mmCIF file of C-alpha atoms and ligand atoms in Angstrom:
data_model
loop_
_atom_site.group_PDB
_atom_site.id
_atom_site.type_symbol
_atom_site.label_atom_id
_atom_site.label_comp_id
_atom_site.label_asym_id
_atom_site.label_seq_id
_atom_site.Cartn_x
_atom_site.Cartn_y
_atom_site.Cartn_z
ATOM 1 C CA MET A 21 -0.096 0.221 -0.105
ATOM 2 C CA LYS A 22 1.205 3.660 -0.918
ATOM 3 C CA THR A 23 0.276 5.843 1.991
ATOM 4 C CA VAL A 24 -0.631 8.798 0.892
ATOM 5 C CA ILE A 25 -0.104 12.639 2.279
ATOM 6 C CA PHE A 26 -2.198 15.257 2.734
ATOM 7 C CA ARG A 27 -0.660 18.433 3.566
ATOM 8 C CA TYR A 28 -2.565 21.081 5.212
ATOM 9 C CA PRO A 29 -5.962 20.402 2.894
ATOM 10 C CA ASN A 30 -8.239 22.432 1.908
ATOM 11 C CA ASP A 31 -12.013 21.780 2.588
ATOM 12 C CA GLU A 32 -12.823 19.687 -0.554
ATOM 13 C CA GLU A 33 -10.086 16.969 0.597
ATOM 14 C CA ILE A 34 -11.202 17.264 4.408
ATOM 15 C CA ASN A 35 -15.035 16.155 3.104
ATOM 16 C CA LYS A 36 -12.479 13.112 1.313
ATOM 17 C CA ILE A 37 -10.792 12.493 4.333
ATOM 18 C CA GLY A 38 -13.841 12.317 6.102
ATOM 19 C CA LEU A 39 -15.345 9.879 4.072
ATOM 20 C CA LEU A 40 -12.291 7.592 3.450
ATOM 21 C CA LEU A 41 -11.886 7.552 7.272
ATOM 22 C CA LYS A 42 -16.037 6.706 7.767
ATOM 23 C CA GLU A 43 -15.726 3.613 5.073
ATOM 24 C CA GLY A 44 -12.990 2.012 7.223
ATOM 25 C CA GLN A 45 -9.535 3.575 5.837
ATOM 26 C CA LEU A 46 -6.675 4.078 8.891
ATOM 27 C CA ILE A 47 -5.379 7.728 8.309
ATOM 28 C CA ALA A 48 -3.300 9.542 10.370
ATOM 29 C CA ILE A 49 -4.308 12.756 12.123
ATOM 30 C CA PRO A 50 -2.576 15.833 13.543
ATOM 31 C CA THR A 51 -4.040 16.760 16.728
ATOM 32 C CA GLU A 52 -2.588 19.547 19.384
ATOM 33 C CA THR A 53 -1.183 16.824 21.380
ATOM 34 C CA VAL A 54 0.833 13.768 19.225
ATOM 35 C CA TYR A 55 -0.755 12.669 15.761
ATOM 36 C CA GLY A 56 -3.235 9.809 16.121
ATOM 37 C CA LEU A 57 -3.896 6.908 13.755
ATOM 38 C CA GLY A 58 -7.344 7.427 12.764
ATOM 39 C CA ALA A 59 -10.315 4.922 12.165
ATOM 40 C CA ASN A 60 -13.895 4.742 12.263
ATOM 41 C CA GLY A 61 -14.564 4.438 15.867
ATOM 42 C CA LEU A 62 -18.061 2.577 14.741
ATOM 43 C CA ASP A 63 -16.391 0.250 12.858
ATOM 44 C CA GLU A 64 -14.696 -2.919 14.462
ATOM 45 C CA ARG A 65 -12.778 -4.059 11.584
ATOM 46 C CA ALA A 66 -11.408 -0.669 10.751
ATOM 47 C CA MET A 67 -10.343 -0.915 14.544
ATOM 48 C CA GLU A 68 -8.544 -3.913 14.278
ATOM 49 C CA GLY A 69 -6.536 -2.697 11.539
ATOM 50 C CA ILE A 70 -5.519 0.348 14.168
ATOM 51 C CA TYR A 71 -4.023 -3.129 16.410
ATOM 52 C CA GLU A 72 -2.454 -4.549 13.324
ATOM 53 C CA ALA A 73 -0.781 -1.485 11.770
ATOM 54 C CA LYS A 74 0.576 -0.382 15.086
ATOM 55 C CA GLY A 75 1.484 -3.939 16.654
ATOM 56 C CA ARG A 76 -0.710 -3.167 19.530
ATOM 57 C CA PRO A 77 -1.720 -5.617 22.701
ATOM 58 C CA SER A 78 -6.047 -5.959 21.740
ATOM 59 C CA ASP A 79 -6.953 -5.361 25.802
ATOM 60 C CA ASN A 80 -5.576 -1.637 25.307
ATOM 61 C CA PRO A 81 -8.576 0.570 24.400
ATOM 62 C CA LEU A 82 -8.690 3.590 22.243
ATOM 63 C CA ILE A 83 -10.151 7.392 22.766
ATOM 64 C CA LEU A 84 -12.497 7.465 20.514
ATOM 65 C CA HIS A 85 -12.686 11.666 18.934
ATOM 66 C CA VAL A 86 -15.475 13.993 18.499
ATOM 67 C CA ALA A 87 -15.878 17.227 17.377
ATOM 68 C CA ASP A 88 -17.644 18.579 18.938
ATOM 69 C CA GLN A 89 -20.153 17.819 22.482
ATOM 70 C CA SER A 90 -22.621 16.796 20.831
ATOM 71 C CA MET A 91 -21.670 14.123 19.791
ATOM 72 C CA VAL A 92 -20.760 12.338 22.731
ATOM 73 C CA ASP A 93 -24.692 11.715 24.020
ATOM 74 C CA SER A 94 -25.159 8.376 21.649
ATOM 75 C CA LEU A 95 -21.997 7.189 23.041
ATOM 76 C CA VAL A 96 -22.500 7.279 26.239
ATOM 77 C CA LYS A 97 -25.245 6.080 28.996
ATOM 78 C CA VAL A 98 -25.123 9.247 30.500
ATOM 79 C CA VAL A 99 -23.196 12.482 30.557
ATOM 80 C CA THR A 100 -22.833 13.138 34.333
ATOM 81 C CA PRO A 101 -23.100 16.987 35.559
ATOM 82 C CA THR A 102 -19.039 16.582 36.210
ATOM 83 C CA ALA A 103 -18.218 15.251 32.754
ATOM 84 C CA LYS A 104 -20.151 17.941 31.732
ATOM 85 C CA LYS A 105 -18.533 20.606 33.798
ATOM 86 C CA LEU A 106 -15.207 19.092 32.735
ATOM 87 C CA MET A 107 -16.399 19.367 28.849
ATOM 88 C CA ASP A 108 -17.131 22.857 29.072
ATOM 89 C CA ALA A 109 -14.115 23.850 30.859
ATOM 90 C CA PHE A 110 -11.265 22.042 28.708
ATOM 91 C CA TRP A 111 -12.609 21.239 25.765
ATOM 92 C CA PRO A 112 -12.053 21.107 23.096
ATOM 93 C CA GLY A 113 -8.306 20.104 24.856
ATOM 94 C CA PRO A 114 -6.386 17.718 25.839
ATOM 95 C CA LEU A 115 -8.708 16.052 28.737
ATOM 96 C CA THR A 116 -9.810 12.560 27.583
ATOM 97 C CA ILE A 117 -12.692 11.494 29.627
ATOM 98 C CA THR A 118 -13.931 7.877 30.552
ATOM 99 C CA LEU A 119 -17.773 7.541 30.808
ATOM 100 C CA GLU A 120 -20.287 4.401 30.935
ATOM 101 C CA LYS A 121 -20.330 3.400 26.947
ATOM 102 C CA SER A 122 -23.799 3.384 25.121
ATOM 103 C CA THR A 123 -24.057 -0.461 22.907
ATOM 104 C CA LEU A 124 -23.280 1.757 19.660
ATOM 105 C CA VAL A 125 -19.806 1.899 20.789
ATOM 106 C CA PRO A 126 -18.119 -1.604 19.778
ATOM 107 C CA HIS A 127 -16.046 -3.421 22.452
ATOM 108 C CA LYS A 128 -12.990 -3.543 20.353
ATOM 109 C CA ALA A 129 -12.940 0.221 20.864
ATOM 110 C CA THR A 130 -12.693 -0.365 24.414
ATOM 111 C CA GLY A 131 -10.956 -3.286 25.101
ATOM 112 C CA GLY A 132 -13.843 -4.899 26.378
ATOM 113 C CA LEU A 133 -14.396 -2.193 29.112
ATOM 114 C CA ASN A 134 -17.722 -0.991 30.151
ATOM 115 C CA ARG A 135 -16.379 2.543 29.595
ATOM 116 C CA VAL A 136 -15.432 4.727 26.652
ATOM 117 C CA ALA A 137 -12.980 7.043 26.708
ATOM 118 C CA LEU A 138 -13.731 10.456 24.902
ATOM 119 C CA ARG A 139 -11.946 13.369 24.305
ATOM 120 C CA CYS A 140 -12.454 17.067 21.911
ATOM 121 C CA PRO A 141 -8.614 17.727 20.215
ATOM 122 C CA LYS A 142 -8.013 21.156 19.874
ATOM 123 C CA ASN A 143 -7.046 21.009 16.420
ATOM 124 C CA ASP A 144 -9.072 22.881 13.876
ATOM 125 C CA LEU A 145 -8.381 20.973 10.940
ATOM 126 C CA CYS A 146 -8.328 17.756 13.250
ATOM 127 C CA ARG A 147 -12.040 18.618 14.428
ATOM 128 C CA SER A 148 -13.189 19.474 10.811
ATOM 129 C CA ILE A 149 -12.024 15.990 9.749
ATOM 130 C CA ILE A 150 -14.353 14.049 12.261
ATOM 131 C CA LYS A 151 -17.132 16.636 11.481
ATOM 132 C CA ALA A 152 -17.340 15.313 7.809
ATOM 133 C CA SER A 153 -16.722 11.974 8.591
ATOM 134 C CA GLY A 154 -20.047 11.861 11.216
ATOM 135 C CA VAL A 155 -18.559 9.326 12.962
ATOM 136 C CA PRO A 156 -16.133 9.222 16.307
ATOM 137 C CA ILE A 157 -13.058 8.951 15.145
ATOM 138 C CA ALA A 158 -10.445 6.233 17.282
ATOM 139 C CA ALA A 159 -7.237 7.067 17.647
ATOM 140 C CA PRO A 160 -4.054 5.806 19.498
ATOM 141 C CA SER A 161 -0.978 7.569 19.209
ATOM 142 C CA ALA A 162 0.328 6.942 15.572
ATOM 143 C CA ASN A 163 3.729 5.199 16.338
ATOM 144 C CA ILE A 164 4.639 1.556 16.560
ATOM 145 C CA SER A 165 3.611 0.299 20.261
ATOM 146 C CA GLY A 166 6.304 0.972 22.518
ATOM 147 C CA ARG A 167 7.926 3.692 20.485
ATOM 148 C CA PRO A 168 8.013 7.813 21.273
ATOM 149 C CA SER A 169 4.480 8.891 19.822
ATOM 150 C CA PRO A 170 5.131 11.256 16.802
ATOM 151 C CA THR A 171 4.782 14.972 16.592
ATOM 152 C CA SER A 172 4.948 15.693 12.637
ATOM 153 C CA ALA A 173 3.753 14.169 9.871
ATOM 154 C CA GLU A 174 7.360 12.481 8.837
ATOM 155 C CA GLU A 175 7.587 10.846 12.103
ATOM 156 C CA VAL A 176 3.828 9.248 11.647
ATOM 157 C CA PHE A 177 5.558 7.940 7.873
ATOM 158 C CA HIS A 178 8.649 6.732 9.507
ATOM 159 C CA ASP A 179 6.309 4.167 11.663
ATOM 160 C CA MET A 180 3.583 4.311 9.518
ATOM 161 C CA ASN A 181 4.194 4.237 5.338
ATOM 162 C CA GLY A 182 3.213 1.532 3.741
ATOM 163 C CA LYS A 183 0.550 0.530 7.076
ATOM 164 C CA ILE A 184 -2.227 2.727 6.418
ATOM 165 C CA TYR A 185 -4.160 4.652 3.786
ATOM 166 C CA GLY A 186 -3.002 8.142 4.373
ATOM 167 C CA ILE A 187 -1.222 10.512 7.111
ATOM 168 C CA VAL A 188 -2.991 14.034 6.760
ATOM 169 C CA ASP A 189 0.358 16.914 7.525
ATOM 170 C CA GLY A 190 -1.089 19.275 9.671
ATOM 171 C CA GLY A 191 2.184 20.631 11.037
ATOM 172 C CA PRO A 192 3.774 19.844 14.771
ATOM 173 C CA CYS A 193 1.689 19.443 17.419
ATOM 174 C CA PRO A 194 2.131 22.171 19.684
ATOM 175 C CA VAL A 195 1.705 20.015 23.504
ATOM 176 C CA GLY A 196 3.849 17.311 22.249
ATOM 177 C CA ILE A 197 2.641 14.834 25.035
ATOM 178 C CA GLU A 198 -1.053 12.704 25.239
ATOM 179 C CA SER A 199 -3.858 14.336 27.005
ATOM 180 C CA THR A 200 -4.530 13.699 30.282
ATOM 181 C CA VAL A 201 -7.025 10.530 30.954
ATOM 182 C CA VAL A 202 -9.168 10.946 34.045
ATOM 183 C CA GLU A 203 -12.432 8.677 35.382
ATOM 184 C CA VAL A 204 -15.128 11.051 36.243
ATOM 185 C CA GLY A 205 -16.701 10.419 39.386
ATOM 186 C CA THR A 206 -19.428 13.058 41.217
ATOM 187 C CA ASP A 207 -17.638 16.238 41.635
ATOM 188 C CA GLU A 208 -13.866 14.402 41.442
ATOM 189 C CA VAL A 209 -11.603 13.028 38.751
ATOM 190 C CA THR A 210 -9.264 10.245 39.088
ATOM 191 C CA ILE A 211 -5.644 11.054 36.917
ATOM 192 C CA LEU A 212 -5.618 7.574 35.079
ATOM 193 C CA ARG A 213 -2.773 9.031 32.594
ATOM 194 C CA PRO A 214 -0.912 13.080 33.202
ATOM 195 C CA GLY A 215 -1.209 15.028 30.822
ATOM 196 C CA ALA A 216 -1.422 19.176 29.812
ATOM 197 C CA ILE A 217 -4.269 19.176 31.732
ATOM 198 C CA THR A 218 -3.279 19.230 35.083
ATOM 199 C CA GLU A 219 -4.610 18.223 38.830
ATOM 200 C CA GLU A 220 -4.276 22.246 39.623
ATOM 201 C CA LEU A 221 -6.652 23.423 36.565
ATOM 202 C CA LEU A 222 -8.883 20.020 37.246
ATOM 203 C CA LEU A 223 -9.131 21.589 40.591
ATOM 204 C CA THR A 224 -10.329 24.523 39.211
ATOM 205 C CA VAL A 225 -13.819 22.340 38.258
ATOM 206 C CA VAL A 226 -14.011 19.480 40.424
ATOM 207 C CA SER A 227 -13.447 19.628 44.554
ATOM 208 C CA LYS A 228 -11.165 16.914 44.404
ATOM 209 C CA VAL A 229 -8.709 14.442 42.285
ATOM 210 C CA HIS A 230 -7.402 11.297 43.174
ATOM 211 C CA TRP A 231 -4.358 9.417 41.352
ATOM 212 C CA ASP A 232 -4.635 5.978 40.003
ATOM 213 C CA PRO A 233 -2.369 4.292 42.735
ATOM 214 C CA ALA A 234 -0.901 2.844 40.073
ATOM 215 C CA LEU A 235 0.858 5.618 38.862
ATOM 216 C CA VAL A 236 1.841 6.559 42.772
ATOM 217 C CA GLU A 237 3.401 3.378 43.744
ATOM 218 C CA GLY A 238 3.898 1.378 40.003
ATOM 219 C CA THR A 239 3.043 -1.680 42.106
ATOM 220 C CA GLU A 240 -0.690 -1.744 41.275
ATOM 221 C CA VAL A 241 -2.385 -2.544 37.615
ATOM 222 C CA PRO A 242 -3.081 0.367 36.033
ATOM 223 C CA LYS A 243 -6.673 1.197 35.471
ATOM 224 C CA ALA A 244 -5.333 2.569 31.646
ATOM 225 C CA PRO A 245 -4.798 -0.302 30.594
ATOM 226 C CA GLY A 246 -1.870 0.876 28.238
ATOM 227 C CA MET A 247 -0.296 2.367 30.879
ATOM 228 C CA LYS A 248 1.266 -0.707 31.855
ATOM 229 C CA TYR A 249 3.264 -1.151 29.027
ATOM 230 C CA THR A 250 7.146 -0.435 28.275
ATOM 231 C CA HIS A 251 6.231 2.876 26.406
ATOM 232 C CA TYR A 252 8.101 5.405 24.697
ATOM 233 C CA ALA A 253 11.619 3.736 24.584
ATOM 234 C CA PRO A 254 14.673 5.199 22.573
ATOM 235 C CA ASN A 255 16.862 2.076 21.321
ATOM 236 C CA ALA A 256 20.081 3.172 23.834
ATOM 237 C CA PRO A 257 19.710 3.243 26.980
ATOM 238 C CA MET A 258 18.623 6.350 29.263
ATOM 239 C CA THR A 259 19.140 7.818 32.708
ATOM 240 C CA THR A 260 17.726 11.006 33.893
ATOM 241 C CA TYR A 261 18.983 12.977 36.198
ATOM 242 C CA VAL A 262 16.966 15.813 38.189
ATOM 243 C CA GLY A 263 18.575 18.558 39.879
ATOM 244 C CA LEU A 264 20.169 22.559 39.556
ATOM 245 C CA PRO A 265 22.280 23.433 36.347
ATOM 246 C CA LYS A 266 25.155 23.188 38.410
ATOM 247 C CA ALA A 267 24.614 19.686 39.995
ATOM 248 C CA LEU A 268 23.568 18.687 36.448
ATOM 249 C CA ALA A 269 27.313 19.960 35.117
ATOM 250 C CA ASP A 270 29.068 18.320 37.680
ATOM 251 C CA GLN A 271 27.024 15.057 36.889
ATOM 252 C CA PHE A 272 28.163 15.567 33.968
ATOM 253 C CA ALA A 273 31.454 15.735 34.476
ATOM 254 C CA LEU A 274 31.450 12.604 36.620
ATOM 255 C CA THR A 275 29.839 10.578 33.936
ATOM 256 C CA LEU A 276 32.306 12.174 31.012
ATOM 257 C CA LYS A 277 34.715 9.624 33.287
ATOM 258 C CA GLU A 278 32.994 6.631 33.360
ATOM 259 C CA VAL A 279 31.799 5.777 30.239
ATOM 260 C CA PRO A 280 34.653 4.123 27.779
ATOM 261 C CA GLN A 281 36.006 6.941 25.340
ATOM 262 C CA ASP A 282 34.736 5.110 22.092
ATOM 263 C CA ALA A 283 30.997 5.845 23.960
ATOM 264 C CA LYS A 284 28.941 8.311 22.047
ATOM 265 C CA ILE A 285 26.614 9.939 24.293
ATOM 266 C CA GLY A 286 23.513 11.664 23.785
ATOM 267 C CA ILE A 287 22.630 14.313 25.763
ATOM 268 C CA PHE A 288 19.346 15.851 26.470
ATOM 269 C CA ILE A 289 19.161 19.044 28.436
ATOM 270 C CA SER A 290 17.671 22.212 29.063
ATOM 271 C CA GLU A 291 18.937 25.590 28.179
ATOM 272 C CA GLU A 292 19.754 26.417 32.262
ATOM 273 C CA THR A 293 21.605 23.512 32.171
ATOM 274 C CA HIS A 294 23.774 23.505 28.958
ATOM 275 C CA ARG A 295 24.722 27.005 30.243
ATOM 276 C CA ALA A 296 26.203 25.531 33.181
ATOM 277 C CA ILE A 297 27.806 22.419 31.529
ATOM 278 C CA VAL A 298 29.453 25.424 29.082
ATOM 279 C CA GLU A 299 30.365 27.539 31.935
ATOM 280 C CA ALA A 300 32.394 24.085 33.876
ATOM 281 C CA GLY A 301 34.685 24.173 30.465
ATOM 282 C CA LEU A 302 32.597 20.361 29.649
ATOM 283 C CA LEU A 303 31.970 20.796 25.636
ATOM 284 C CA LYS A 304 35.369 21.654 24.606
ATOM 285 C CA ASP A 305 36.450 20.185 21.702
ATOM 286 C CA ASP A 306 37.876 16.884 22.284
ATOM 287 C CA ILE A 307 34.570 16.085 24.418
ATOM 288 C CA ALA A 308 31.768 17.316 21.611
ATOM 289 C CA SER A 309 33.135 14.489 19.601
ATOM 290 C CA ARG A 310 32.044 11.764 21.929
ATOM 291 C CA ILE A 311 28.880 13.937 22.276
ATOM 292 C CA GLU A 312 25.460 14.252 20.375
ATOM 293 C CA LEU A 313 23.893 17.164 22.182
ATOM 294 C CA ILE A 314 19.692 18.040 22.136
ATOM 295 C CA ILE A 315 19.159 21.402 23.873
ATOM 296 C CA TYR A 316 15.176 20.558 24.405
ATOM 297 C CA GLY A 317 13.553 23.725 25.834
ATOM 298 C CA LYS A 318 13.773 26.082 28.899
ATOM 299 C CA GLN A 319 13.042 24.689 32.638
ATOM 300 C CA SER A 320 11.616 28.002 33.303
ATOM 301 C CA HIS A 321 8.968 27.353 30.406
ATOM 302 C CA ILE A 322 8.087 23.359 31.248
ATOM 303 C CA GLU A 323 5.615 23.645 28.345
ATOM 304 C CA SER A 324 8.797 23.959 26.139
ATOM 305 C CA LEU A 325 9.981 20.978 27.294
ATOM 306 C CA GLY A 326 6.696 18.719 26.783
ATOM 307 C CA GLN A 327 6.640 20.231 23.686
ATOM 308 C CA SER A 328 10.170 18.663 21.924
ATOM 309 C CA LEU A 329 10.296 14.972 24.539
ATOM 310 C CA TYR A 330 9.371 12.640 22.143
ATOM 311 C CA LYS A 331 10.531 14.468 19.206
ATOM 312 C CA SER A 332 14.218 14.419 20.340
ATOM 313 C CA LEU A 333 14.275 10.696 21.968
ATOM 314 C CA LEU A 334 13.218 9.897 17.630
ATOM 315 C CA VAL A 335 16.696 11.795 16.834
ATOM 316 C CA PHE A 336 18.894 10.154 19.085
ATOM 317 C CA ASN A 337 17.555 6.829 17.550
ATOM 318 C CA GLU A 338 18.776 8.839 14.115
ATOM 319 C CA ARG A 339 21.911 9.708 15.283
ATOM 320 C CA ALA A 340 22.769 5.944 17.222
ATOM 321 C CA VAL A 341 23.838 7.083 20.136
ATOM 322 C CA ASP A 342 25.230 4.230 22.828
ATOM 323 C CA LEU A 343 23.706 5.811 25.736
ATOM 324 C CA ILE A 344 21.057 8.833 26.768
ATOM 325 C CA TRP A 345 22.345 11.808 29.584
ATOM 326 C CA ALA A 346 18.665 12.459 29.855
ATOM 327 C CA GLU A 347 17.502 15.701 32.396
ATOM 328 C CA GLY A 348 13.859 15.430 33.728
ATOM 329 C CA THR A 349 11.992 18.140 35.329
ATOM 330 C CA ASP A 350 10.555 18.858 38.763
ATOM 331 C CA ARG A 351 7.225 16.837 39.646
ATOM 332 C CA ASP A 352 4.974 19.746 39.719
ATOM 333 C CA GLY A 353 1.894 20.714 37.153
ATOM 334 C CA PHE A 354 2.784 19.878 33.527
ATOM 335 C CA GLY A 355 6.362 18.247 35.116
ATOM 336 C CA LYS A 356 4.286 15.356 35.969
ATOM 337 C CA ALA A 357 3.580 13.980 32.647
ATOM 338 C CA ILE A 358 6.481 14.874 31.617
ATOM 339 C CA MET A 359 7.893 12.890 34.292
ATOM 340 C CA ASN A 360 6.010 10.033 33.674
ATOM 341 C CA ARG A 361 6.772 9.929 30.074
ATOM 342 C CA MET A 362 10.324 10.219 30.816
ATOM 343 C CA ASP A 363 10.245 7.271 33.867
ATOM 344 C CA LYS A 364 9.453 4.967 31.307
ATOM 345 C CA ALA A 365 11.417 6.207 28.536
ATOM 346 C CA SER A 366 14.382 5.675 31.002
ATOM 347 C CA SER A 367 12.657 2.574 31.787
ATOM 348 C CA HIS A 368 12.547 3.988 35.611
ATOM 349 C CA ARG A 369 16.604 5.224 35.931
ATOM 350 C CA ILE A 370 15.414 8.438 37.305
ATOM 351 C CA ILE A 371 18.868 10.146 39.738
ATOM 352 C CA VAL A 372 17.282 13.110 41.700
ATOM 353 C CA LEU A 373 20.586 15.025 43.164
HETATM 354 O O1 LIG B 630 -3.688 12.531 23.059
HETATM 355 C C1 LIG B 630 -4.085 11.730 23.406
HETATM 356 O O2 LIG B 630 -4.772 11.494 23.998
HETATM 357 C C2 LIG B 630 -3.540 10.940 21.722
HETATM 358 C C3 LIG B 630 -4.553 11.882 20.690
HETATM 359 C C4 LIG B 630 -3.781 11.154 19.378
HETATM 360 O O3 LIG B 630 -5.570 12.117 20.748
HETATM 361 N N1 LIG B 630 -4.383 9.350 21.990
HETATM 362 C C5 LIG B 630 -3.804 8.680 22.395
HETATM 363 O O4 LIG B 630 -4.284 7.165 22.833
HETATM 364 O O5 LIG B 630 -2.554 8.878 23.427
HETATM 365 P P1 LIG B 630 -3.052 6.079 23.106
HETATM 366 O O6 LIG B 630 -4.417 4.894 22.593
HETATM 367 O O7 LIG B 630 -2.346 6.176 22.580
HETATM 368 O O8 LIG B 630 -4.065 6.140 24.787
HETATM 369 C C6 LIG B 630 -4.643 6.192 25.090
HETATM 370 C C7 LIG B 630 -5.043 5.873 26.863
HETATM 371 C C8 LIG B 630 -4.108 4.263 27.205
HETATM 372 O O9 LIG B 630 -3.215 4.490 28.232
HETATM 373 C C9 LIG B 630 -5.422 4.006 26.909
HETATM 374 O O10 LIG B 630 -5.491 2.550 28.236
HETATM 375 C C10 LIG B 630 -6.275 4.747 28.265
HETATM 376 O O11 LIG B 630 -6.021 5.788 27.251
HETATM 377 N N2 LIG B 630 -7.484 4.397 27.910
HETATM 378 C C11 LIG B 630 -8.709 4.160 26.882
HETATM 379 N N3 LIG B 630 -9.952 3.436 26.855
HETATM 380 C C12 LIG B 630 -9.786 3.460 28.476
HETATM 381 C C13 LIG B 630 -10.884 3.156 29.076
HETATM 382 N N4 LIG B 630 -12.051 2.963 29.049
HETATM 383 N N5 LIG B 630 -10.716 3.288 30.420
HETATM 384 C C14 LIG B 630 -9.270 3.612 31.171
HETATM 385 N N6 LIG B 630 -8.596 3.655 30.264
HETATM 386 C C15 LIG B 630 -8.933 3.900 28.950
HETATM 387 MG MG1 LIG B 631 0.470 5.824 22.642
#
């Protein structure tokens, strides 16, 4: 199959893409978080195609994407008042809500669970495509299972070329990390996967926010089945360090001494730490030849770290480094979501300095 690229489609092309999706084709679509691998969320066979293309375990349920709140009614038993408040506050946006599903929603979409995950993305092109299809669009991240999620059409092409009908190129994803997933109770929610809609933001709408114990202690089986799998793993082993720039620079100096001279080190740091490392004289010519450097954002602007996290991990795969020395961030606000992904990407090798 030759995968078609639809670059910034016009209205006519949007209608065509919508129809193709409705008829059961697999088409990757941009969202504000990451690219999704879209299929008709009411069509079991189309959704089977998603699991095949991604190599995804079949007990891992999909998110159904809607163009607006009016599409939700037929997909759930009831939109509870708390769910309605959350939709009003955060949709369109990176919040996925699980509610009891109606009989219209096939079991393929929910991995056999009684609840269906719903989200209305904050990307105009994406919502126009969903609207044009007239059906909810099931869309997991458009990567091969286990790899970092794609935040550009090129990255989707890398994983999905030849496996799916098409890719809609709508430019880079501004958030860069998948949506927050919550289970809704009465005036309270439980976070099953952290994302850009943080605990603090949720508390502006509900009086209590719980965390799925599996996210906090890592001992129990997570309620979002997808959270139990290996994820976001770059090819090279990664260790994540958290600390102030000066402490990170000192630690980096130690690593340089310990790692064999012929190993290529991928370093993945903030602007602040880069400055400290340069000031410590650690990036002189002889060392520069041993490293691949990515400055992925500013600690003082945490959104910038989230935006380029996956993109950077994928670059290290291309540059074939032997190990990755990564800087994490504090687990505050959006930092919780970033560290949740970095924890997995580095197989839990997190060192707090
Ligand atoms: O930002 C996003 O959410 C992206 C874009 C494309 O919208 N999508 C995404 O989908 O990340 P996916 O399939 O990669 O992750 C969906 C997560 C998984 O961890 C899954 O287990 C969880 O949501 N999930 C889906 N339905 C669920 C349900 N009924 N109950 C609990 N967790 C559910
Ligand atoms: Mg995913």
